[in-house]
mmCIF file of C-alpha atoms in Angstrom:
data_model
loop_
_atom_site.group_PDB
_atom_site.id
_atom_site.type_symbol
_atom_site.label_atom_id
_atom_site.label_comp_id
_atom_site.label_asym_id
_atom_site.label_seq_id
_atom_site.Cartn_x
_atom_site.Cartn_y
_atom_site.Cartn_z
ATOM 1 C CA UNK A 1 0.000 0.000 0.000
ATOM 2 C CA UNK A 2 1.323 3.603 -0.749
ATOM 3 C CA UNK A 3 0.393 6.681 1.207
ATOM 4 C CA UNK A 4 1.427 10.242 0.911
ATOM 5 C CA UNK A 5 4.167 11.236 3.261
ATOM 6 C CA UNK A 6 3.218 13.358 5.942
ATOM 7 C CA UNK A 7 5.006 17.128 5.813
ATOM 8 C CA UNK A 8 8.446 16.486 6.252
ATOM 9 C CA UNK A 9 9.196 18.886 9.395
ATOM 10 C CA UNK A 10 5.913 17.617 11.344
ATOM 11 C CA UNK A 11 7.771 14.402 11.454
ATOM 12 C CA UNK A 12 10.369 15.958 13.736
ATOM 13 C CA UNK A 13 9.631 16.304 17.224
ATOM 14 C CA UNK A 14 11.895 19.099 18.130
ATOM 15 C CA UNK A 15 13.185 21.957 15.920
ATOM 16 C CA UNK A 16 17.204 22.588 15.680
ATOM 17 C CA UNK A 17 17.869 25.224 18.041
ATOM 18 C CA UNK A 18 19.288 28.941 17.821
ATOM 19 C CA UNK A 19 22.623 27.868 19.106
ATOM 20 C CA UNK A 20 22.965 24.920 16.547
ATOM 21 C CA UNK A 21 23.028 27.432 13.776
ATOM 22 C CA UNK A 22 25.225 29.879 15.618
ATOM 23 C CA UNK A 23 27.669 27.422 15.970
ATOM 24 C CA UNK A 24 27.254 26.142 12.204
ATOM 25 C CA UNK A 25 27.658 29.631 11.344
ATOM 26 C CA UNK A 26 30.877 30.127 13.016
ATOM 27 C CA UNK A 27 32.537 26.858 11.379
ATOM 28 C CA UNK A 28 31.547 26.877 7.913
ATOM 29 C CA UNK A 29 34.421 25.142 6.761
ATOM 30 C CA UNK A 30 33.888 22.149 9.202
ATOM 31 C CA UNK A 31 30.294 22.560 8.428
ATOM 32 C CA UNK A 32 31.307 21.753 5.230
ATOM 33 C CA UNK A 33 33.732 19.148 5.040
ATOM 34 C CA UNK A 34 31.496 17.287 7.559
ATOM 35 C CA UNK A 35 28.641 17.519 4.685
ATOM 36 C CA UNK A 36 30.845 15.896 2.179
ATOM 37 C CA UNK A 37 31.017 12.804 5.133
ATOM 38 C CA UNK A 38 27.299 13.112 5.886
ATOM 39 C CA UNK A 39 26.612 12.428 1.678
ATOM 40 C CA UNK A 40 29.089 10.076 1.303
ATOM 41 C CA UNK A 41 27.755 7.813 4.535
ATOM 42 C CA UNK A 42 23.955 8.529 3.506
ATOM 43 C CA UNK A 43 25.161 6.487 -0.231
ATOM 44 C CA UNK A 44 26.934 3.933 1.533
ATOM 45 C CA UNK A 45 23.732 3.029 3.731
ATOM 46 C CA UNK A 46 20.935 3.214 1.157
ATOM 47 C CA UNK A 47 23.848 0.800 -0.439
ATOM 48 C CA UNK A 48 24.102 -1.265 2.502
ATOM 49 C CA UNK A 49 20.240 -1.763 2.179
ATOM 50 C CA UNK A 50 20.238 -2.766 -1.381
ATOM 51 C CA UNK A 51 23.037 -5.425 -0.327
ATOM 52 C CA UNK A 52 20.783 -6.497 2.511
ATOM 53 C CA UNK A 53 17.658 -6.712 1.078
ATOM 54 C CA UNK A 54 18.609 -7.586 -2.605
ATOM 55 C CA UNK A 55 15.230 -9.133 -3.745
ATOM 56 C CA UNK A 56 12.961 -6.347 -2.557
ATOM 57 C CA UNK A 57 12.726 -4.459 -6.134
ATOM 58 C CA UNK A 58 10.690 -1.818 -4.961
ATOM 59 C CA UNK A 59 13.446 -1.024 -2.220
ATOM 60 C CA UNK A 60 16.285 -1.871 -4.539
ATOM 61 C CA UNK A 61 14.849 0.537 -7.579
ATOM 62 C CA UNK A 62 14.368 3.822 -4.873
ATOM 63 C CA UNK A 63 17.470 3.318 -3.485
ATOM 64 C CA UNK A 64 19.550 2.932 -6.471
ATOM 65 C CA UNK A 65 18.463 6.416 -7.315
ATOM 66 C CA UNK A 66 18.744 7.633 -3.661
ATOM 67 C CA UNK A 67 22.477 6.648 -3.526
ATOM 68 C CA UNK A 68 22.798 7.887 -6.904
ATOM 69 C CA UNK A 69 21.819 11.374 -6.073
ATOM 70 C CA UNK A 70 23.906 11.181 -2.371
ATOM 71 C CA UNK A 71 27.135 11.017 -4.808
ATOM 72 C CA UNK A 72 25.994 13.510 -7.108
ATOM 73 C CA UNK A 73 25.448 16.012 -3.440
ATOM 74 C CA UNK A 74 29.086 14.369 -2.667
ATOM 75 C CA UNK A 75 30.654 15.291 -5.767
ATOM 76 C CA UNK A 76 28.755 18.427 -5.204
ATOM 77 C CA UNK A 77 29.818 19.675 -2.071
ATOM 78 C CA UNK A 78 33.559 18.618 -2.711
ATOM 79 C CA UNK A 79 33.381 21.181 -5.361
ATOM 80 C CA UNK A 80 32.960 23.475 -2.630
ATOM 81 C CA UNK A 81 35.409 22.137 -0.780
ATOM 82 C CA UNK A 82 37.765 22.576 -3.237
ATOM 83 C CA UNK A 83 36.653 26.011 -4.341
ATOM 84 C CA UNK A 84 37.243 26.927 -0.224
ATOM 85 C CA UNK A 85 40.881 25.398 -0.054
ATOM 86 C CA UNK A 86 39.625 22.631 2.329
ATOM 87 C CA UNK A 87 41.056 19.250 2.419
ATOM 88 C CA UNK A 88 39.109 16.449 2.243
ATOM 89 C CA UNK A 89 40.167 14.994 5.413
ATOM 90 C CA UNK A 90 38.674 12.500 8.020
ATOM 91 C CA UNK A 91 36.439 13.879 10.666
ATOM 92 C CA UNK A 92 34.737 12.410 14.171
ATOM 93 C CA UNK A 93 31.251 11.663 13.806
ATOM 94 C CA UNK A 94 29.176 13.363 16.399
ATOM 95 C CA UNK A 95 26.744 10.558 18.543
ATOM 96 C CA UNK A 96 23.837 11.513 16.500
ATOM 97 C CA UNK A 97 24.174 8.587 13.703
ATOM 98 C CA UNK A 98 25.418 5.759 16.351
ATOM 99 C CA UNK A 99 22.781 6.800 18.615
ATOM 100 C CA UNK A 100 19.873 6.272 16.432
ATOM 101 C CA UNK A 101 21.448 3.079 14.887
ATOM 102 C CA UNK A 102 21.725 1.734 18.240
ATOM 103 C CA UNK A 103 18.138 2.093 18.247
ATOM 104 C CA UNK A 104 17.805 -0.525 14.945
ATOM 105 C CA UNK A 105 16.493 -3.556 16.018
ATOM 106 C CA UNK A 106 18.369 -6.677 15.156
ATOM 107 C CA UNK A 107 15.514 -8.921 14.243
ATOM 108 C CA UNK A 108 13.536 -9.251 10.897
ATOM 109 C CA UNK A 109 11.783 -7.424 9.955
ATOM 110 C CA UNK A 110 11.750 -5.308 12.526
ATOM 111 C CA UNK A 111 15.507 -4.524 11.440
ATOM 112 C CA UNK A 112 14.213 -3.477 7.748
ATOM 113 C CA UNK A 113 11.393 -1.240 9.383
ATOM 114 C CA UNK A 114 13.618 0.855 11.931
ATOM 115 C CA UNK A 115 16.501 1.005 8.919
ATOM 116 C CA UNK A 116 14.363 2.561 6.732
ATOM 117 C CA UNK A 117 12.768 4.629 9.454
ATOM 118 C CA UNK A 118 16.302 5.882 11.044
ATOM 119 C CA UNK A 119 17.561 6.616 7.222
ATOM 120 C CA UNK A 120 13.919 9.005 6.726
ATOM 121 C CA UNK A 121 14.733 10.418 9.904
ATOM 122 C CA UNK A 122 18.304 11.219 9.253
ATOM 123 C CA UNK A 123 17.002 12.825 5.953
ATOM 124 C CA UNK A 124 14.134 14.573 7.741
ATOM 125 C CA UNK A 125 17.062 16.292 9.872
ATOM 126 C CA UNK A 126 19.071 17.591 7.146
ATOM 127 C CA UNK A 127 16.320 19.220 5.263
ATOM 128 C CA UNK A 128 15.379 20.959 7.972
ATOM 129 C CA UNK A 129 19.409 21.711 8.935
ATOM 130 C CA UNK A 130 20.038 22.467 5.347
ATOM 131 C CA UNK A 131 17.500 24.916 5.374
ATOM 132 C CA UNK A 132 18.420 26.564 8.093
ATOM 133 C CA UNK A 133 21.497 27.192 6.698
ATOM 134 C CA UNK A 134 20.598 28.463 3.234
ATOM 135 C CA UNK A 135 18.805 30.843 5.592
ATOM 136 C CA UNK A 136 21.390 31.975 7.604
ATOM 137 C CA UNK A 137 24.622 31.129 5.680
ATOM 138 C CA UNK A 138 26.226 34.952 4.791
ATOM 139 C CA UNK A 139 27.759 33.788 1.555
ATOM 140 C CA UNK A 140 24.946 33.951 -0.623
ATOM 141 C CA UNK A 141 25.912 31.832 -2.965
ATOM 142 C CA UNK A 142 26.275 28.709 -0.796
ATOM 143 C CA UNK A 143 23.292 29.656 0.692
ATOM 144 C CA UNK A 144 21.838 28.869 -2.852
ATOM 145 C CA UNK A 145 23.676 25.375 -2.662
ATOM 146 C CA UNK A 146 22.266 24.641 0.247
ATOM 147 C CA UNK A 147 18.717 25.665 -0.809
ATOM 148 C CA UNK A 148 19.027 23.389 -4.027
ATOM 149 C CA UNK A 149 19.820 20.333 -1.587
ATOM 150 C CA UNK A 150 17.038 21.046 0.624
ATOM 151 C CA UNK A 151 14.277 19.741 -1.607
ATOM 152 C CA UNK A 152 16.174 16.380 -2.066
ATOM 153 C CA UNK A 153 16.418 15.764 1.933
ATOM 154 C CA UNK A 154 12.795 16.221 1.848
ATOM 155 C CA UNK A 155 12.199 13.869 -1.239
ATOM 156 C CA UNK A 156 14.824 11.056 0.295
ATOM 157 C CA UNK A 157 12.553 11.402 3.571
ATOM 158 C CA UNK A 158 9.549 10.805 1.314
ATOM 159 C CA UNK A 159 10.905 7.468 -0.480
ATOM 160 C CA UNK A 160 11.885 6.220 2.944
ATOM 161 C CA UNK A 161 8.967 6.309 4.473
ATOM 162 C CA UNK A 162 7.059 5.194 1.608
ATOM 163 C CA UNK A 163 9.248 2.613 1.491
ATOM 164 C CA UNK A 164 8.740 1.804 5.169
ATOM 165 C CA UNK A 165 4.158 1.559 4.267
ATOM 166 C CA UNK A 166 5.097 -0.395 1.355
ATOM 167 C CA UNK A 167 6.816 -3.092 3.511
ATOM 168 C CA UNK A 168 4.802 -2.635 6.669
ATOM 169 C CA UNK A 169 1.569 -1.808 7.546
ATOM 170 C CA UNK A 170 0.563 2.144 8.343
ATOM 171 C CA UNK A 171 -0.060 2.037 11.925
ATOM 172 C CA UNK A 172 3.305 0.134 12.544
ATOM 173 C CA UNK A 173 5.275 2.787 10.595
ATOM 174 C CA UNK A 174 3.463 5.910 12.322
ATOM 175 C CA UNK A 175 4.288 4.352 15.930
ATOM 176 C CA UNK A 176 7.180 3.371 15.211
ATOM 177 C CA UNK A 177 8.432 6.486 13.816
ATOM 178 C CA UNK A 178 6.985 8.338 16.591
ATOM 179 C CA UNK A 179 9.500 6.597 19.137
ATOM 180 C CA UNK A 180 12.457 6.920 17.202
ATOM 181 C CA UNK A 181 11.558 10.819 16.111
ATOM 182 C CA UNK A 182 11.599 11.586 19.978
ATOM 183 C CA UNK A 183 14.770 9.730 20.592
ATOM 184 C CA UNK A 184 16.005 11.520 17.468
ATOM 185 C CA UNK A 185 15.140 14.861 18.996
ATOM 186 C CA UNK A 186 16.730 13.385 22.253
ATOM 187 C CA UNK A 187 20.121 13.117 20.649
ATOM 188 C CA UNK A 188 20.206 16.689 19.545
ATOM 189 C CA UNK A 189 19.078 17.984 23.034
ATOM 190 C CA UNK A 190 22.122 18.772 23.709
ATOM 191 C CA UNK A 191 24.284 20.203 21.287
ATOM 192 C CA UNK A 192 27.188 18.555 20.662
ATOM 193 C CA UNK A 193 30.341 20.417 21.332
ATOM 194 C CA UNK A 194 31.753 19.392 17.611
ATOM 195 C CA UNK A 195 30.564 21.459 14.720
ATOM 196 C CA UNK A 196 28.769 19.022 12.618
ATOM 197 C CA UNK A 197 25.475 18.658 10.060
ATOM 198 C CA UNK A 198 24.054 17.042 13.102
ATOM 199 C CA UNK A 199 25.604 18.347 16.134
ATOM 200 C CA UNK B 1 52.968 10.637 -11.921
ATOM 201 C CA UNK B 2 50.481 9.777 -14.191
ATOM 202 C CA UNK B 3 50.737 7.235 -17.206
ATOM 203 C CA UNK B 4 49.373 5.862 -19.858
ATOM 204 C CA UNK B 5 47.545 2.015 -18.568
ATOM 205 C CA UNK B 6 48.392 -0.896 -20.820
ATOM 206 C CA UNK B 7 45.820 -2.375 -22.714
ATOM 207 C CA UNK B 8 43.237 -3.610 -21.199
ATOM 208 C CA UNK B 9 42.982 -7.871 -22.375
ATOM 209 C CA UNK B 10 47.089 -7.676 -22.077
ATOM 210 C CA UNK B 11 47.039 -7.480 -18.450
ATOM 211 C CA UNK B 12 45.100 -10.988 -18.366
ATOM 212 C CA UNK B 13 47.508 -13.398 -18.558
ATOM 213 C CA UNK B 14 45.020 -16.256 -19.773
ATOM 214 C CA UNK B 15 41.903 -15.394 -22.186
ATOM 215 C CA UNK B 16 38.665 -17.038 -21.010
ATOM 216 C CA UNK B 17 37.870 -20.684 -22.025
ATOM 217 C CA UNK B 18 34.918 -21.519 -24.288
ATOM 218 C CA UNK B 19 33.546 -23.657 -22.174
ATOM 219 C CA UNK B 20 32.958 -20.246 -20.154
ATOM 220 C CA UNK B 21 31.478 -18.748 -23.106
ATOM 221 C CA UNK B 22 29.463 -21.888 -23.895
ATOM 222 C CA UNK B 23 28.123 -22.334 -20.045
ATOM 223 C CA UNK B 24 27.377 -18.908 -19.895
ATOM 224 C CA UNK B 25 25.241 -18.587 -23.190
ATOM 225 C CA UNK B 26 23.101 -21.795 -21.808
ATOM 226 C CA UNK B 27 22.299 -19.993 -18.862
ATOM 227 C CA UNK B 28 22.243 -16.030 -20.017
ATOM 228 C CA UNK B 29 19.420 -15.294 -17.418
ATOM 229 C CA UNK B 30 21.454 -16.325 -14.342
ATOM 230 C CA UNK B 31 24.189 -14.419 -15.889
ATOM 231 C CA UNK B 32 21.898 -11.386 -16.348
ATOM 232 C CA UNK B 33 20.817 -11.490 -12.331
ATOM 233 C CA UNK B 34 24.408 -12.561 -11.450
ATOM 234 C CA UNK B 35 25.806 -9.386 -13.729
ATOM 235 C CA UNK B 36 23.253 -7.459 -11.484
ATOM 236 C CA UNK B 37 25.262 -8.341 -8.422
ATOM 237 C CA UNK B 38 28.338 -7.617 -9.907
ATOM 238 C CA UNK B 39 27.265 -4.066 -10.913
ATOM 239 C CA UNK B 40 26.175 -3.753 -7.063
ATOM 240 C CA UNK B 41 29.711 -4.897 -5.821
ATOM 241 C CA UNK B 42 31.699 -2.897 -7.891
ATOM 242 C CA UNK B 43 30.208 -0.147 -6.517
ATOM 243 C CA UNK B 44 30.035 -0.979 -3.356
ATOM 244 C CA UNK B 45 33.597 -1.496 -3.539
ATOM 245 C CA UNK B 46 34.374 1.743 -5.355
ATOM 246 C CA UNK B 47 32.637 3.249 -2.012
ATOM 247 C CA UNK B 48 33.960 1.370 0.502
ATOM 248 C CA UNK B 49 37.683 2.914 -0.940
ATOM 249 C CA UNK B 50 36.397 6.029 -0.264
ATOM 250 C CA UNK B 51 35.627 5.301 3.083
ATOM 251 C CA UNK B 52 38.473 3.960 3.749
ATOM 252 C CA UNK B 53 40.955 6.515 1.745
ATOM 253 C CA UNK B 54 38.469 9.978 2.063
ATOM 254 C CA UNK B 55 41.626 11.822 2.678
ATOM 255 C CA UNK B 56 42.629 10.563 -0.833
ATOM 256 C CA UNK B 57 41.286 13.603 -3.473
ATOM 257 C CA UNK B 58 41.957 11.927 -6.391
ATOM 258 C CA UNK B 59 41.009 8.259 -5.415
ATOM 259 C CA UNK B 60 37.893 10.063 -4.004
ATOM 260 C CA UNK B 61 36.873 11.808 -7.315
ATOM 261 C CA UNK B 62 37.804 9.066 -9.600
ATOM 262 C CA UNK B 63 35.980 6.585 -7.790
ATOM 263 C CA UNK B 64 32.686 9.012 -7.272
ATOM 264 C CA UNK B 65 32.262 8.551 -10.747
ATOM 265 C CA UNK B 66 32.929 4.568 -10.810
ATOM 266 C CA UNK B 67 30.609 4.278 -8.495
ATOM 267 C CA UNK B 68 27.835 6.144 -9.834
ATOM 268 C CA UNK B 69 28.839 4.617 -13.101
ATOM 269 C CA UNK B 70 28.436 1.366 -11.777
ATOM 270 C CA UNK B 71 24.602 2.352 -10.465
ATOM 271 C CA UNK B 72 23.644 3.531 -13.598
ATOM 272 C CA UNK B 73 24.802 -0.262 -15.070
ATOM 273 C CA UNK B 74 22.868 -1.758 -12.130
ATOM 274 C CA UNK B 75 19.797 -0.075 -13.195
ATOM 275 C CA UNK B 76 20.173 -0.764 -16.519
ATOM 276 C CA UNK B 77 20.689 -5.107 -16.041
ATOM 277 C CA UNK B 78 17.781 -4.900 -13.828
ATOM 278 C CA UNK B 79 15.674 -3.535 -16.397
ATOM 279 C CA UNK B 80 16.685 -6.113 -18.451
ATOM 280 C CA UNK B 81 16.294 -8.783 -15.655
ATOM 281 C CA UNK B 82 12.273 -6.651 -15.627
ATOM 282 C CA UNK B 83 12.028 -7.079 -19.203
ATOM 283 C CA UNK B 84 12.552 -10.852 -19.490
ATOM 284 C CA UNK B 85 10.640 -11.635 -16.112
ATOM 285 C CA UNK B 86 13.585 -12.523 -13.711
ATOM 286 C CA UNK B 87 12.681 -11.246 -10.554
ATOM 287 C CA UNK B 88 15.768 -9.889 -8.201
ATOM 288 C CA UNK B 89 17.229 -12.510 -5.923
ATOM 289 C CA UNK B 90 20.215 -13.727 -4.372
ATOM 290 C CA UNK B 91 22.866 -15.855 -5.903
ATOM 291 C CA UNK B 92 25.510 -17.788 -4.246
ATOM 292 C CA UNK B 93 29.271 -15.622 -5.601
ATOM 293 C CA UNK B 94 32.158 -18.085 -7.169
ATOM 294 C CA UNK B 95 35.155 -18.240 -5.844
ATOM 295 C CA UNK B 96 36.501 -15.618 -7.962
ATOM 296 C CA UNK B 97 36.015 -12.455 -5.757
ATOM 297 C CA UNK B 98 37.081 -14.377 -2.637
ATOM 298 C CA UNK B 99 39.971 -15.868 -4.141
ATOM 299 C CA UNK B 100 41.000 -12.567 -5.015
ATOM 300 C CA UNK B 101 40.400 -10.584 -2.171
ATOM 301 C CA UNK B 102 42.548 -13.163 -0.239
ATOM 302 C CA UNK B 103 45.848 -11.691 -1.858
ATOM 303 C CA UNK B 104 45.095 -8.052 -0.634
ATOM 304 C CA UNK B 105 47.828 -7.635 1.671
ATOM 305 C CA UNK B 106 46.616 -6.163 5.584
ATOM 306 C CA UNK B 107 48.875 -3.363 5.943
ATOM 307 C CA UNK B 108 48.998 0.049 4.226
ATOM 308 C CA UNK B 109 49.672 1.087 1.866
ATOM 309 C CA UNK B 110 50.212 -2.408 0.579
ATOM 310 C CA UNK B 111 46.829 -2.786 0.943
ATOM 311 C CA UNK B 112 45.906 0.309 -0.684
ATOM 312 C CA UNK B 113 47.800 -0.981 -3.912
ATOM 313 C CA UNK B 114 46.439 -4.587 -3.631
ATOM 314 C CA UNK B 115 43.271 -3.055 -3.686
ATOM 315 C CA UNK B 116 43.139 -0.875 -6.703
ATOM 316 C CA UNK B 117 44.756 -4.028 -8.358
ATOM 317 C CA UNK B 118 42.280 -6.498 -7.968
ATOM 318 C CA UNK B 119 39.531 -3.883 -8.477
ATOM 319 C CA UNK B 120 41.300 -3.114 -11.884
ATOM 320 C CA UNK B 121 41.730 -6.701 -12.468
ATOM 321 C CA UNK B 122 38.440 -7.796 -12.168
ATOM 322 C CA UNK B 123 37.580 -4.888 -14.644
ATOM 323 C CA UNK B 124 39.751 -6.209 -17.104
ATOM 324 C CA UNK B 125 38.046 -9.563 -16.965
ATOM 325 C CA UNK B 126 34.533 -8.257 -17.149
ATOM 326 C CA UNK B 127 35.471 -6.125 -20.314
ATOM 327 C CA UNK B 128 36.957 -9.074 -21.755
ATOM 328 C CA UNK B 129 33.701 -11.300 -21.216
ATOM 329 C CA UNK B 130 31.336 -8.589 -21.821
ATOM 330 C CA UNK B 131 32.920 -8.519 -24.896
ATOM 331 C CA UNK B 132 31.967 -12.057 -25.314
ATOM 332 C CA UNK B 133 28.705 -11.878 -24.443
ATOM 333 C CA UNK B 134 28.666 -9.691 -27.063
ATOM 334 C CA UNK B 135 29.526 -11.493 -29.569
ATOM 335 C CA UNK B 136 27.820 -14.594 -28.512
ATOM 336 C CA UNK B 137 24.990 -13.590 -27.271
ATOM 337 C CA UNK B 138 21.575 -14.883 -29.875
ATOM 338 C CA UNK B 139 19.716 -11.697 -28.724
ATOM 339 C CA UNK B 140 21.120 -8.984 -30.857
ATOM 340 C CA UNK B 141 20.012 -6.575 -28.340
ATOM 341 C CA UNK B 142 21.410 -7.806 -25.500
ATOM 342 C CA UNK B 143 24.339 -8.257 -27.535
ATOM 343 C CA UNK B 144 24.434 -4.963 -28.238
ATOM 344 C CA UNK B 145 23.943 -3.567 -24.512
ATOM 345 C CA UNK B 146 26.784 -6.073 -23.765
ATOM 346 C CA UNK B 147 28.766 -4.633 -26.325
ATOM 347 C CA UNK B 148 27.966 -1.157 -24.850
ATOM 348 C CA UNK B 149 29.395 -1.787 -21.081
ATOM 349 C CA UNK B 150 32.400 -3.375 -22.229
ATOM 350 C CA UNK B 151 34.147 0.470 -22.798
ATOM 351 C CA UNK B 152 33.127 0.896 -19.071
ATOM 352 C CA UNK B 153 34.923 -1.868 -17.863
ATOM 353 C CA UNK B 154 38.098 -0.979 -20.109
ATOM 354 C CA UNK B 155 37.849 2.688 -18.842
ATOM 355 C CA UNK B 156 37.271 1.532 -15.053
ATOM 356 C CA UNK B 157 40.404 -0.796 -15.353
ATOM 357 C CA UNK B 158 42.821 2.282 -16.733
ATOM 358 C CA UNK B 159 41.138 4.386 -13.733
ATOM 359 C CA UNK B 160 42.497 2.115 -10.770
ATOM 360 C CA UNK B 161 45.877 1.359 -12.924
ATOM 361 C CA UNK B 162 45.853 5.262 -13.063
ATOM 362 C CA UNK B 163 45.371 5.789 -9.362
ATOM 363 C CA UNK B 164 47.657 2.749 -8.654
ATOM 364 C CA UNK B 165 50.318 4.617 -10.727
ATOM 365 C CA UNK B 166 49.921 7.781 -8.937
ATOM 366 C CA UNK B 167 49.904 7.001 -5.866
ATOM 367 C CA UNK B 168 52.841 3.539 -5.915
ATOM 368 C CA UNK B 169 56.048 3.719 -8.077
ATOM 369 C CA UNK B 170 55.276 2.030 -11.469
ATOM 370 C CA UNK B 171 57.868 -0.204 -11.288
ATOM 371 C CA UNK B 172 56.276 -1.441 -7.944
ATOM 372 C CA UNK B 173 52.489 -1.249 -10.037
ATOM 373 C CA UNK B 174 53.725 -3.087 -12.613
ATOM 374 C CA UNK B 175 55.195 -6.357 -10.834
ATOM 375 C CA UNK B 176 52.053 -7.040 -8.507
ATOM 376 C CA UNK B 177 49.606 -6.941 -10.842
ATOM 377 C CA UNK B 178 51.498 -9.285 -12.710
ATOM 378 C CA UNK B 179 51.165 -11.356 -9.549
ATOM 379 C CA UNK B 180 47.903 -10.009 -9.259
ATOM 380 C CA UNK B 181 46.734 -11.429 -12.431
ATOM 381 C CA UNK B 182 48.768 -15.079 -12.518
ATOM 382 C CA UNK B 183 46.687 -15.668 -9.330
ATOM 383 C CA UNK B 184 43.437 -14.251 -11.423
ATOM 384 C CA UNK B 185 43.718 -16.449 -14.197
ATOM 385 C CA UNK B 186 44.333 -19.175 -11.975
ATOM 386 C CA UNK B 187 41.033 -18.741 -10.495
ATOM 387 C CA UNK B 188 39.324 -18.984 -13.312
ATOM 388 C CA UNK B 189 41.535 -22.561 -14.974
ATOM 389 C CA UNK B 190 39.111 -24.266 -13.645
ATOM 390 C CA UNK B 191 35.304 -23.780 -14.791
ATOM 391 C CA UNK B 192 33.129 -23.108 -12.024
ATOM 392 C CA UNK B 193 30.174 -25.448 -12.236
ATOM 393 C CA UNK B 194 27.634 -22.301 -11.257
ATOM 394 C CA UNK B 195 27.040 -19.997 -14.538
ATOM 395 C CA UNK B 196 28.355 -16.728 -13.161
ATOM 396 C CA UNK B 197 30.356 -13.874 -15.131
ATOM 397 C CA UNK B 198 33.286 -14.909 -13.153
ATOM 398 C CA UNK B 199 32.402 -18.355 -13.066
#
């Protein structure tokens, strides 16, 4: 069965605060080279899915073009990168992504259903992050950038979670993703002292 | 330092059998959902590099575009796999990839060169038996799509003998993947029983 995503931002239980975009403001550069990670890892795990669940065509065909598109943002931002003088250049991931995978459960398919769910999630984040910073970013032109990648956060979220009522049945998905949106907002209640996409 | 890679079916050091090309013509639609897989893996591995090297601008950017390369040629066998009614599913791998893997060395950067070897290597040999498929295949049309990934695989080979060569002394390039690909044809002497591209 396929339903219409609900509005992308409703499915977040807190908003980012103030001091989240002060701080991303202050460390563009890091903002940035963290981004490049964040699109990178976002292709490896719709990937990793694709690997896991290799007969599920639906899944397979949504998230072929999903990772396609995270390498295209990759390639994307390490234009910026380079156009900035940053190295690429390894970087500690905040406990934001480990914390909600911890949350995964182990057992099928429950494992599929919080996968998808964490991935929509993650997406769900970085829309509304992305946004924030195509608000607030002073160079206007990578405000721009960040604009133009704010409408495929959104759509990822969308494909994950109709992914997730494809597989599973509506009420399961909206519970579910009810629990794991207010550990979500959990993990950002404190802002991490590391400038990152999801600090 | 960059050079010019060697031609691609030179590096082989044995051509593939026709009892290859005969087994795999018998069974070309587990060789379509097997070439799937392999379109999967390669990109998987192309990321995984990048994980593992992101420091690594150039092995980053090349292998960006492997990898979405190599999603684009997913999509494309599974619409053939679509149009001739095989639905996705598993398959068991030969011992090829294993076999393979097995000689990338643990420590860096040995490991680093071992791996762009075997990547390129495996290249090689799918350009070589696209190229059969090609010309063996009945369906003139698959034939023909065969025909039109084997320029891939030769360009995807010179890519990781490229970054090889730029990032390892020739000399040094030059004498493993001769290793490299004594063990490779070895692993494919004798006929695996399973119809795979690297069977």
């Amino acid at each position: 069965m396929e339903t219409v995503p609900p509005k992308t931002i409703k499915v977040l239980q807190q908003p980012t605060s103030a001091a989240w975009v002060e701080q991303a403001i202050a460390h563009l550069d890091i903002i940035l080279l963290d981004h490049s990670h964040c699109e990178r890892k976002a292709a490896g795990v719709a990937l990793n899915l694709m690997f896991r669940y290799p007969s599920s065509a639906k899944l397979v065909r949504s998230l072929t073009a999903i990772a396609q598109e995270e390498l295209a943002h990759f390639e994307q931002v390490n234009q910026w990168l380079d156009r900035r003088g940053i190295p690429l250049a390894p970087l500690s991931a905040p406990p934001y992504g480990a914390g909600l995978t911890a949350q995964i459960r182990h057992q099928e398919p429950l494992r599929m259903l919080d996968s998808l769910l964490v991935s929509g999630l993650i997406e769900a984040r970085s829309h509304e992050r992305l946004g924030l910073l195509g608000t607030h970013c002073p160079d206007p032109e990578l405000a721009a950038f960040y604009r133009g990648l704010m409408a495929s956060e959104a759509r990822h979220y969308g494909v994950y979670w109709t992914l997730a009522t494809t597989y599973f049945d509506r009420n399961v998905v909206e519970q579910r993703l009810e629990e794991l949106a207010q550990i979500e907002s959990e993990l950002l209640s404190t802002l991490h002292p590391e400038p990152r996409i999801h600090s």
